[in-house]
Amino acid sequence: MAGRDYKETLNLPKTAFPMRGNLPKKEPEILKEWEKLNLYRKLLDKHQCDEKFVLHDGPPYANGHIHIGHALNKILKDIVNKSKALQGYQTPFVPGWDCHGLPIERAVFKKLKKRKHEVDPLEVRKKCREYAKQWIETQREEFIRLGVVGDWNNPYITMDPKYQADIVRELGKFYEKGLVYRAKKPVFWCPSCVTALAEAEIEYGEEESPSIFVAFEVTDGKGVVPEGTRLVIWTTTPWTLPANVAVAANPELTYVLLRTEKGRFVVAKELLEQFKEQTGIDGEVEKELQGAELEGVEYSHPFIERKGQVVLADYVAADTGTGLVHIAPGHGEEDYQVGLRYNLPVLVPVDDYGRFNQEAPEWLRGEKIWQANSLIIERLKESGHLLFAGTISHSYPHCWRCKGKVIFRATPQWFIAMDKGNPTLREVALKEIDRVQWIPQWGRTRIRNMVESRPDWCISRQRIWGVPIVAFYCKKCGEVIFSREIAERVAQIFEKESADAWYQKSCSELLPEGFTCPKCGSTEFEKETDILDVWFDSGSSHAAVLERRPELTWPADLYLEGSDQHRGWFQASLLESCGTRGKAPYRAVLTHGFTLDEKGLKMSKSLGNVVSPTDVVKRYGADILRLWVASENFTEDVRISDNILRGVAEVYKKIRNTIRFMLGNLNDFSPAQMLPYEELEEIDKWALNRFHQLVNEVVEHYNNYRFNRIYRRIYEYCSVELSSVYLDILKDTLYCEHPRSKKRRSAQTAIYQILYGLITLLAPIISFTAEEAYSHLPGREKESVFLEEFPPLCDELDGKLLERWDKLIRVKSLVNKVLEQLRKEGVANHSLEAAVTVYADGELYELLKEYQEQLPYIFITSQAEVKRLSEAPADAVEDPELIQNVKAAGRRASGQKCQRCWMYSETVGKDPDFPDVCSRCAGVLRELEGERVEKD
């Protein structure tokens, strides 16, 4: 039989699970299977009696294709939900869309090429609804393609009539509590979008603005300063000077009266030298005085016939400028608050589009405020009131939609009071912030600081596409009319006919029958034309979704969004819920960072660094994108690029090939052939114990949302512990032992249990690959891997076994260094061509002696022996960092090469029937031939 090809007698791996994932082609096929199975419904049914875990979806805006930030967000949510489902929770997930608001309305107006006052509101709303619906369908398919499981057939949509009705009901609850009021107050205003903006709709960027010192001439010094003295103010917004009615001084600051050739000037003492340097004006300090002394001093406006007065404000600082601030209550929150104390007029000579109106001086009317800066500076220069003009680069607010600069502008708006009642809304919200779990922990500090300092919530917007503020005005006496009862009546109408009814029906149809003005008894009314802030829309989702949908629970277990939502959805939901229910709508809040390119730059079309999730899926497959999400520490900003994705794809390949190898060695195995734990080989017991250690770690990381640690741990486990150690050692057993030998069945039992568990552990992350691998797993009982559960957590691991094998594997690593040396020297090109001697003392020597027969198997060498450390030759290899008091040396193995298992053995040639194989292989071959004869 010399020269026989023994390949057919080996148990080589066989599997239909392909080496190449070909994910872009395979994943859509799996999606069809999930759809056919109705996987989401199956999951709910499986866990219908189990504890629920509710992650409430923050609604993305129904505008445009999804971007990489959307993909990051939804994949994270999907990983959370699947990891909980695989732990036995019922995980209902209702995706949602935010549909109202400016971006959609702007897109529609762009097509119409008209302005707000030129259109039929109902026509605009119809087109907005169609626009939103189109993008919902597009985004739905894009999210599904990522492998995100949820109730995609029944999402929540903020433009749905029932949802709109619930928004109005929530507003009614605020009415009932007396927290809603209407007032003319300065708010962020976008002249380009022609609407008020919420703080969450503001982005800050560097801008270069004018920086000027202006002299205001004193007309009545109240005995503190002489008439004709000039109060020097500093401003970076010259366009606000037409609205000036006061100058603020800090009562605690010291000011000086500076006498110069050009007259007397008042500035803060700390800023005097800076003032002299910038203006070139010098002189003597005639007098020092406290800011409090200046209160009530009167002055004349520099270019308008108007008197102003000095007021006191603690916020005036002495770090820059002059220590005197010009006050325009119509153009600043702090100015407005000062104005309330001093009963100052609120002047707003600027219209909705950012142009000066009829209240401004004639020479400014019709001018856009930004262009008017230069006109005002020139006028001040001509009149001698300008003392200094320069520029300053500083952080300035911009509209997050159109990216244009915004202004503070006082207009009649609707507000929710933060500091009314006992306890106040602010107090309740702060208390709830302390109760909620914030992940990462700094999220608590961030949102707490925001809520502590935020102004009243401006809930009105001057647009068409949204839910109307349900309020009426009496035509006769001007009384503003709103109540919970009226809101409920209108909500019932909206629920049947949508919020379009506000524009279709008359006041008498909307108001209760026979309603009269409670102040004057009139029956003639006008409807409010403002709509609600879209943050009120989405902030009401806990009421319209969590409380309405029977499969969900209130409060949610988790809200998960980007870190910008501390000032957006997290805060809007918190305030809405605390205002109406006195509690937060969530138990925990998890935030992720923004997506950047590999250099840490924001993505933009101009830089050409935008990564589209659709492109990634087409090229690599969704599982690579999902694995990238898991690889990143998402609580910080995350980076993505083609280079990064290629690296992730290599990790994926290693994990996939490990799964494939394990499946290939189970091709002749079924769960019915599993051996009980007690009968397993010790190495297989060790492998199972190590796997259960991994399970404990991975499940803990899932529950703590540390997915990047799972990524690293499973990659290390697959590439090192399995591929390079355990499975490498097992190859001889799997390939060369008799197919049904107890030793091989022991190995297969361990591989099967490990693979079964590993696939479930990977399923939340690489969902498509896990499903595909599961479909090839022998003896699977479920229709999908997601109907399985994670392996049970194990508290009773065999510590002594793990300790023994930890030492053996460390010695193996030292032996690998010896084998590498033999390869370099040309002594042994393959580990089976080598024999090694390990030198040790003490307990380790005894351990190695105990396992001496197994050492060639563990080391994957043909021979191995153990000797005392004192016998080690001078050139023996050691590595104290790896394992101490051990050395190893190697040589070429003795005997002949077995043509079946490739091990070198003195027994090769001893069996006359099988002269070219070792005694072990001869025994296997004889047994196989006997079985073949029996069959024949």
PDB file of C-alpha atoms in Angstrom, residues 381-606:
ATOM      1  CA  LYS A 381     -18.499 108.766  12.468  1.00  0.00           C
ATOM      2  CA  GLU A 382     -20.001 111.831  10.776  1.00  0.00           C
ATOM      3  CA  SER A 383     -21.721 112.943  13.991  1.00  0.00           C
ATOM      4  CA  GLY A 384     -18.622 112.442  16.128  1.00  0.00           C
ATOM      5  CA  HIS A 385     -20.159 109.730  18.296  1.00  0.00           C
ATOM      6  CA  LEU A 386     -17.851 106.983  16.982  1.00  0.00           C
ATOM      7  CA  LEU A 387     -14.713 106.677  19.116  1.00  0.00           C
ATOM      8  CA  PHE A 388     -13.350 103.397  17.731  1.00  0.00           C
ATOM      9  CA  ALA A 389     -14.226 100.938  14.934  1.00  0.00           C
ATOM     10  CA  GLY A 390     -12.631  97.557  14.357  1.00  0.00           C
ATOM     11  CA  THR A 391     -13.638  93.926  13.926  1.00  0.00           C
ATOM     12  CA  ILE A 392     -13.824  90.946  16.244  1.00  0.00           C
ATOM     13  CA  SER A 393     -13.944  87.213  15.573  1.00  0.00           C
ATOM     14  CA  HIS A 394     -16.351  85.484  17.924  1.00  0.00           C
ATOM     15  CA  SER A 395     -18.834  82.634  18.254  1.00  0.00           C
ATOM     16  CA  TYR A 396     -22.179  83.588  16.729  1.00  0.00           C
ATOM     17  CA  PRO A 397     -25.526  81.743  16.517  1.00  0.00           C
ATOM     18  CA  HIS A 398     -26.667  80.323  13.164  1.00  0.00           C
ATOM     19  CA  CYS A 399     -29.830  78.569  11.996  1.00  0.00           C
ATOM     20  CA  TRP A 400     -29.226  74.818  11.834  1.00  0.00           C
ATOM     21  CA  ARG A 401     -31.387  74.548   8.723  1.00  0.00           C
ATOM     22  CA  CYS A 402     -30.371  77.371   6.381  1.00  0.00           C
ATOM     23  CA  LYS A 403     -27.002  77.996   8.137  1.00  0.00           C
ATOM     24  CA  GLY A 404     -27.677  81.755   8.044  1.00  0.00           C
ATOM     25  CA  LYS A 405     -27.008  84.107  10.948  1.00  0.00           C
ATOM     26  CA  VAL A 406     -29.880  84.503  13.387  1.00  0.00           C
ATOM     27  CA  ILE A 407     -30.873  87.480  15.514  1.00  0.00           C
ATOM     28  CA  PHE A 408     -32.660  88.117  18.772  1.00  0.00           C
ATOM     29  CA  ARG A 409     -35.944  89.758  17.969  1.00  0.00           C
ATOM     30  CA  ALA A 410     -38.916  90.504  20.207  1.00  0.00           C
ATOM     31  CA  THR A 411     -42.179  89.305  18.675  1.00  0.00           C
ATOM     32  CA  PRO A 412     -45.442  88.066  20.189  1.00  0.00           C
ATOM     33  CA  GLN A 413     -44.773  84.391  20.960  1.00  0.00           C
ATOM     34  CA  TRP A 414     -46.226  81.567  23.019  1.00  0.00           C
ATOM     35  CA  PHE A 415     -44.192  80.241  25.939  1.00  0.00           C
ATOM     36  CA  ILE A 416     -44.224  77.519  28.555  1.00  0.00           C
ATOM     37  CA  ALA A 417     -43.096  78.960  31.890  1.00  0.00           C
ATOM     38  CA  MET A 418     -40.150  77.254  33.534  1.00  0.00           C
ATOM     39  CA  ASP A 419     -40.462  78.979  36.922  1.00  0.00           C
ATOM     40  CA  LYS A 420     -44.176  79.102  37.652  1.00  0.00           C
ATOM     41  CA  GLY A 421     -45.975  76.891  40.157  1.00  0.00           C
ATOM     42  CA  ASN A 422     -44.852  74.928  43.171  1.00  0.00           C
ATOM     43  CA  PRO A 423     -42.822  72.972  42.330  1.00  0.00           C
ATOM     44  CA  THR A 424     -41.844  74.708  39.099  1.00  0.00           C
ATOM     45  CA  LEU A 425     -41.291  72.861  35.848  1.00  0.00           C
ATOM     46  CA  ARG A 426     -37.570  73.593  36.168  1.00  0.00           C
ATOM     47  CA  GLU A 427     -37.459  72.099  39.677  1.00  0.00           C
ATOM     48  CA  VAL A 428     -39.318  68.939  38.629  1.00  0.00           C
ATOM     49  CA  ALA A 429     -37.089  68.481  35.570  1.00  0.00           C
ATOM     50  CA  LEU A 430     -33.880  68.894  37.595  1.00  0.00           C
ATOM     51  CA  LYS A 431     -35.093  66.373  40.165  1.00  0.00           C
ATOM     52  CA  GLU A 432     -35.890  63.859  37.419  1.00  0.00           C
ATOM     53  CA  ILE A 433     -32.518  64.421  35.749  1.00  0.00           C
ATOM     54  CA  ASP A 434     -30.888  63.250  38.973  1.00  0.00           C
ATOM     55  CA  ARG A 435     -33.089  60.142  39.032  1.00  0.00           C
ATOM     56  CA  VAL A 436     -32.452  59.045  35.424  1.00  0.00           C
ATOM     57  CA  GLN A 437     -29.400  56.948  34.479  1.00  0.00           C
ATOM     58  CA  TRP A 438     -27.215  58.854  31.987  1.00  0.00           C
ATOM     59  CA  ILE A 439     -24.777  56.931  29.801  1.00  0.00           C
ATOM     60  CA  PRO A 440     -22.077  58.188  29.706  1.00  0.00           C
ATOM     61  CA  GLN A 441     -22.371  59.884  33.091  1.00  0.00           C
ATOM     62  CA  TRP A 442     -21.335  63.320  31.829  1.00  0.00           C
ATOM     63  CA  GLY A 443     -24.684  63.475  30.033  1.00  0.00           C
ATOM     64  CA  ARG A 444     -26.346  64.231  33.366  1.00  0.00           C
ATOM     65  CA  THR A 445     -24.146  67.270  33.975  1.00  0.00           C
ATOM     66  CA  ARG A 446     -24.640  68.499  30.441  1.00  0.00           C
ATOM     67  CA  ILE A 447     -28.430  68.417  30.387  1.00  0.00           C
ATOM     68  CA  ARG A 448     -28.613  69.639  33.989  1.00  0.00           C
ATOM     69  CA  ASN A 449     -26.610  72.742  33.121  1.00  0.00           C
ATOM     70  CA  MET A 450     -28.862  73.372  30.135  1.00  0.00           C
ATOM     71  CA  VAL A 451     -32.097  73.028  32.091  1.00  0.00           C
ATOM     72  CA  GLU A 452     -30.777  75.109  34.990  1.00  0.00           C
ATOM     73  CA  SER A 453     -30.048  78.094  32.761  1.00  0.00           C
ATOM     74  CA  ARG A 454     -32.586  77.791  29.955  1.00  0.00           C
ATOM     75  CA  PRO A 455     -35.233  80.510  29.443  1.00  0.00           C
ATOM     76  CA  ASP A 456     -38.953  79.819  29.163  1.00  0.00           C
ATOM     77  CA  TRP A 457     -39.766  77.430  26.306  1.00  0.00           C
ATOM     78  CA  CYS A 458     -40.858  79.324  23.204  1.00  0.00           C
ATOM     79  CA  ILE A 459     -43.356  76.910  21.629  1.00  0.00           C
ATOM     80  CA  SER A 460     -44.660  79.031  18.715  1.00  0.00           C
ATOM     81  CA  ARG A 461     -43.434  79.125  15.131  1.00  0.00           C
ATOM     82  CA  GLN A 462     -44.567  81.416  12.339  1.00  0.00           C
ATOM     83  CA  ARG A 463     -44.995  78.696   9.729  1.00  0.00           C
ATOM     84  CA  ILE A 464     -47.729  76.621   8.065  1.00  0.00           C
ATOM     85  CA  TRP A 465     -46.591  72.985   8.172  1.00  0.00           C
ATOM     86  CA  GLY A 466     -47.227  71.809  11.706  1.00  0.00           C
ATOM     87  CA  VAL A 467     -49.825  71.463  14.435  1.00  0.00           C
ATOM     88  CA  PRO A 468     -51.630  74.774  15.096  1.00  0.00           C
ATOM     89  CA  ILE A 469     -51.553  76.338  18.529  1.00  0.00           C
ATOM     90  CA  VAL A 470     -55.162  75.901  19.541  1.00  0.00           C
ATOM     91  CA  ALA A 471     -56.045  79.414  20.682  1.00  0.00           C
ATOM     92  CA  PHE A 472     -58.507  82.107  19.596  1.00  0.00           C
ATOM     93  CA  TYR A 473     -58.716  85.913  19.776  1.00  0.00           C
ATOM     94  CA  CYS A 474     -61.897  87.810  20.461  1.00  0.00           C
ATOM     95  CA  LYS A 475     -62.405  90.272  17.596  1.00  0.00           C
ATOM     96  CA  LYS A 476     -64.191  92.733  19.843  1.00  0.00           C
ATOM     97  CA  CYS A 477     -62.012  92.972  22.961  1.00  0.00           C
ATOM     98  CA  GLY A 478     -58.817  91.147  21.902  1.00  0.00           C
ATOM     99  CA  GLU A 479     -59.056  88.568  24.693  1.00  0.00           C
ATOM    100  CA  VAL A 480     -56.782  85.547  24.113  1.00  0.00           C
ATOM    101  CA  ILE A 481     -58.831  82.366  24.600  1.00  0.00           C
ATOM    102  CA  PHE A 482     -57.383  78.909  25.279  1.00  0.00           C
ATOM    103  CA  SER A 483     -58.216  76.057  27.672  1.00  0.00           C
ATOM    104  CA  ARG A 484     -57.896  72.318  28.061  1.00  0.00           C
ATOM    105  CA  GLU A 485     -61.572  71.848  27.224  1.00  0.00           C
ATOM    106  CA  ILE A 486     -61.225  73.736  23.929  1.00  0.00           C
ATOM    107  CA  ALA A 487     -58.009  71.809  23.156  1.00  0.00           C
ATOM    108  CA  GLU A 488     -59.793  68.495  23.746  1.00  0.00           C
ATOM    109  CA  ARG A 489     -62.671  69.439  21.451  1.00  0.00           C
ATOM    110  CA  VAL A 490     -60.279  70.454  18.679  1.00  0.00           C
ATOM    111  CA  ALA A 491     -58.189  67.306  19.265  1.00  0.00           C
ATOM    112  CA  GLN A 492     -61.244  65.152  18.616  1.00  0.00           C
ATOM    113  CA  ILE A 493     -61.770  66.966  15.326  1.00  0.00           C
ATOM    114  CA  PHE A 494     -58.088  66.585  14.379  1.00  0.00           C
ATOM    115  CA  GLU A 495     -58.200  62.869  15.190  1.00  0.00           C
ATOM    116  CA  LYS A 496     -60.892  62.404  12.549  1.00  0.00           C
ATOM    117  CA  GLU A 497     -59.906  65.020   9.982  1.00  0.00           C
ATOM    118  CA  SER A 498     -56.231  65.862  10.717  1.00  0.00           C
ATOM    119  CA  ALA A 499     -54.898  69.265  11.740  1.00  0.00           C
ATOM    120  CA  ASP A 500     -55.905  70.569   8.302  1.00  0.00           C
ATOM    121  CA  ALA A 501     -59.320  71.117   9.920  1.00  0.00           C
ATOM    122  CA  TRP A 502     -57.866  74.227  11.584  1.00  0.00           C
ATOM    123  CA  TYR A 503     -57.570  75.810   8.155  1.00  0.00           C
ATOM    124  CA  GLN A 504     -60.806  74.337   6.757  1.00  0.00           C
ATOM    125  CA  LYS A 505     -63.282  75.066   9.541  1.00  0.00           C
ATOM    126  CA  SER A 506     -64.580  78.318  10.979  1.00  0.00           C
ATOM    127  CA  CYS A 507     -64.064  79.348  14.585  1.00  0.00           C
ATOM    128  CA  SER A 508     -67.687  78.499  15.380  1.00  0.00           C
ATOM    129  CA  GLU A 509     -67.157  74.953  14.073  1.00  0.00           C
ATOM    130  CA  LEU A 510     -64.021  74.489  16.158  1.00  0.00           C
ATOM    131  CA  LEU A 511     -65.237  76.079  19.373  1.00  0.00           C
ATOM    132  CA  PRO A 512     -67.957  74.506  21.569  1.00  0.00           C
ATOM    133  CA  GLU A 513     -71.486  75.252  20.372  1.00  0.00           C
ATOM    134  CA  GLY A 514     -72.727  78.635  21.573  1.00  0.00           C
ATOM    135  CA  PHE A 515     -69.315  79.709  22.857  1.00  0.00           C
ATOM    136  CA  THR A 516     -68.969  83.383  23.793  1.00  0.00           C
ATOM    137  CA  CYS A 517     -66.024  85.503  24.850  1.00  0.00           C
ATOM    138  CA  PRO A 518     -65.685  85.131  28.642  1.00  0.00           C
ATOM    139  CA  LYS A 519     -64.651  88.789  28.890  1.00  0.00           C
ATOM    140  CA  CYS A 520     -67.103  90.654  26.652  1.00  0.00           C
ATOM    141  CA  GLY A 521     -69.621  88.032  25.489  1.00  0.00           C
ATOM    142  CA  SER A 522     -68.830  88.437  21.781  1.00  0.00           C
ATOM    143  CA  THR A 523     -69.291  85.503  19.399  1.00  0.00           C
ATOM    144  CA  GLU A 524     -66.771  86.636  16.777  1.00  0.00           C
ATOM    145  CA  PHE A 525     -63.248  85.202  16.956  1.00  0.00           C
ATOM    146  CA  GLU A 526     -60.027  84.803  15.012  1.00  0.00           C
ATOM    147  CA  LYS A 527     -57.812  81.695  15.046  1.00  0.00           C
ATOM    148  CA  GLU A 528     -54.160  81.723  16.094  1.00  0.00           C
ATOM    149  CA  THR A 529     -51.969  81.410  12.982  1.00  0.00           C
ATOM    150  CA  ASP A 530     -48.786  80.154  14.675  1.00  0.00           C
ATOM    151  CA  ILE A 531     -47.937  76.457  14.793  1.00  0.00           C
ATOM    152  CA  LEU A 532     -46.268  74.544  17.610  1.00  0.00           C
ATOM    153  CA  ASP A 533     -42.524  74.109  17.874  1.00  0.00           C
ATOM    154  CA  VAL A 534     -41.675  70.743  16.268  1.00  0.00           C
ATOM    155  CA  TRP A 535     -39.758  69.863  19.446  1.00  0.00           C
ATOM    156  CA  PHE A 536     -43.119  69.919  21.207  1.00  0.00           C
ATOM    157  CA  ASP A 537     -44.323  67.493  18.515  1.00  0.00           C
ATOM    158  CA  SER A 538     -41.526  64.976  19.018  1.00  0.00           C
ATOM    159  CA  GLY A 539     -41.350  65.702  22.758  1.00  0.00           C
ATOM    160  CA  SER A 540     -44.944  64.450  22.994  1.00  0.00           C
ATOM    161  CA  SER A 541     -44.056  61.053  21.507  1.00  0.00           C
ATOM    162  CA  HIS A 542     -43.969  59.440  24.945  1.00  0.00           C
ATOM    163  CA  ALA A 543     -47.679  60.286  25.234  1.00  0.00           C
ATOM    164  CA  ALA A 544     -48.699  59.614  21.624  1.00  0.00           C
ATOM    165  CA  VAL A 545     -46.671  56.396  21.301  1.00  0.00           C
ATOM    166  CA  LEU A 546     -45.538  54.887  24.612  1.00  0.00           C
ATOM    167  CA  GLU A 547     -48.921  55.393  26.273  1.00  0.00           C
ATOM    168  CA  ARG A 548     -51.015  54.694  23.172  1.00  0.00           C
ATOM    169  CA  ARG A 549     -49.413  51.509  21.858  1.00  0.00           C
ATOM    170  CA  PRO A 550     -50.439  48.487  23.995  1.00  0.00           C
ATOM    171  CA  GLU A 551     -47.190  46.626  23.272  1.00  0.00           C
ATOM    172  CA  LEU A 552     -45.120  49.484  24.748  1.00  0.00           C
ATOM    173  CA  THR A 553     -44.700  50.733  28.297  1.00  0.00           C
ATOM    174  CA  TRP A 554     -44.352  54.143  29.932  1.00  0.00           C
ATOM    175  CA  PRO A 555     -41.761  55.243  30.879  1.00  0.00           C
ATOM    176  CA  ALA A 556     -39.381  53.816  28.297  1.00  0.00           C
ATOM    177  CA  ASP A 557     -36.409  51.819  29.510  1.00  0.00           C
ATOM    178  CA  LEU A 558     -34.088  53.666  27.175  1.00  0.00           C
ATOM    179  CA  TYR A 559     -33.793  56.676  24.885  1.00  0.00           C
ATOM    180  CA  LEU A 560     -30.754  56.476  22.568  1.00  0.00           C
ATOM    181  CA  GLU A 561     -29.729  59.401  20.337  1.00  0.00           C
ATOM    182  CA  GLY A 562     -26.816  61.659  19.447  1.00  0.00           C
ATOM    183  CA  SER A 563     -25.268  63.902  22.093  1.00  0.00           C
ATOM    184  CA  ASP A 564     -26.851  66.981  20.458  1.00  0.00           C
ATOM    185  CA  GLN A 565     -30.212  65.758  21.742  1.00  0.00           C
ATOM    186  CA  HIS A 566     -29.431  66.862  25.291  1.00  0.00           C
ATOM    187  CA  ARG A 567     -30.703  70.209  24.078  1.00  0.00           C
ATOM    188  CA  GLY A 568     -33.137  68.634  21.610  1.00  0.00           C
ATOM    189  CA  TRP A 569     -35.352  65.568  21.945  1.00  0.00           C
ATOM    190  CA  PHE A 570     -34.100  64.430  25.360  1.00  0.00           C
ATOM    191  CA  GLN A 571     -34.838  67.852  26.827  1.00  0.00           C
ATOM    192  CA  ALA A 572     -38.109  68.455  24.957  1.00  0.00           C
ATOM    193  CA  SER A 573     -39.385  65.034  26.062  1.00  0.00           C
ATOM    194  CA  LEU A 574     -38.239  65.644  29.626  1.00  0.00           C
ATOM    195  CA  LEU A 575     -39.933  69.064  29.886  1.00  0.00           C
ATOM    196  CA  GLU A 576     -43.125  67.881  28.185  1.00  0.00           C
ATOM    197  CA  SER A 577     -43.403  64.828  30.414  1.00  0.00           C
ATOM    198  CA  CYS A 578     -42.433  66.628  33.637  1.00  0.00           C
ATOM    199  CA  GLY A 579     -44.896  69.397  32.833  1.00  0.00           C
ATOM    200  CA  THR A 580     -47.816  67.022  32.270  1.00  0.00           C
ATOM    201  CA  ARG A 581     -46.943  63.984  34.429  1.00  0.00           C
ATOM    202  CA  GLY A 582     -44.315  65.147  36.897  1.00  0.00           C
ATOM    203  CA  LYS A 583     -41.849  62.457  35.771  1.00  0.00           C
ATOM    204  CA  ALA A 584     -39.284  61.819  33.041  1.00  0.00           C
ATOM    205  CA  PRO A 585     -40.500  59.588  30.196  1.00  0.00           C
ATOM    206  CA  TYR A 586     -37.340  57.457  30.327  1.00  0.00           C
ATOM    207  CA  ARG A 587     -35.392  55.415  32.885  1.00  0.00           C
ATOM    208  CA  ALA A 588     -32.062  55.697  31.097  1.00  0.00           C
ATOM    209  CA  VAL A 589     -30.570  57.840  28.333  1.00  0.00           C
ATOM    210  CA  LEU A 590     -27.668  56.700  26.147  1.00  0.00           C
ATOM    211  CA  THR A 591     -25.865  59.098  23.811  1.00  0.00           C
ATOM    212  CA  HIS A 592     -23.527  58.601  20.883  1.00  0.00           C
ATOM    213  CA  GLY A 593     -21.149  61.015  19.206  1.00  0.00           C
ATOM    214  CA  PHE A 594     -21.021  62.416  15.690  1.00  0.00           C
ATOM    215  CA  THR A 595     -19.541  60.749  12.617  1.00  0.00           C
ATOM    216  CA  LEU A 596     -16.260  62.149  11.287  1.00  0.00           C
ATOM    217  CA  ASP A 597     -13.809  61.119   8.574  1.00  0.00           C
ATOM    218  CA  GLU A 598     -10.607  59.266   9.466  1.00  0.00           C
ATOM    219  CA  LYS A 599      -8.789  62.576  10.028  1.00  0.00           C
ATOM    220  CA  GLY A 600     -11.405  63.710  12.524  1.00  0.00           C
ATOM    221  CA  LEU A 601     -13.013  66.228  10.150  1.00  0.00           C
ATOM    222  CA  LYS A 602     -16.744  66.784   9.783  1.00  0.00           C
ATOM    223  CA  MET A 603     -18.190  65.315   6.621  1.00  0.00           C
ATOM    224  CA  SER A 604     -19.086  67.709   3.831  1.00  0.00           C
ATOM    225  CA  LYS A 605     -19.639  67.437   0.099  1.00  0.00           C
ATOM    226  CA  SER A 606     -17.077  70.173  -0.518  1.00  0.00           C
TER     227      SER A 606
END
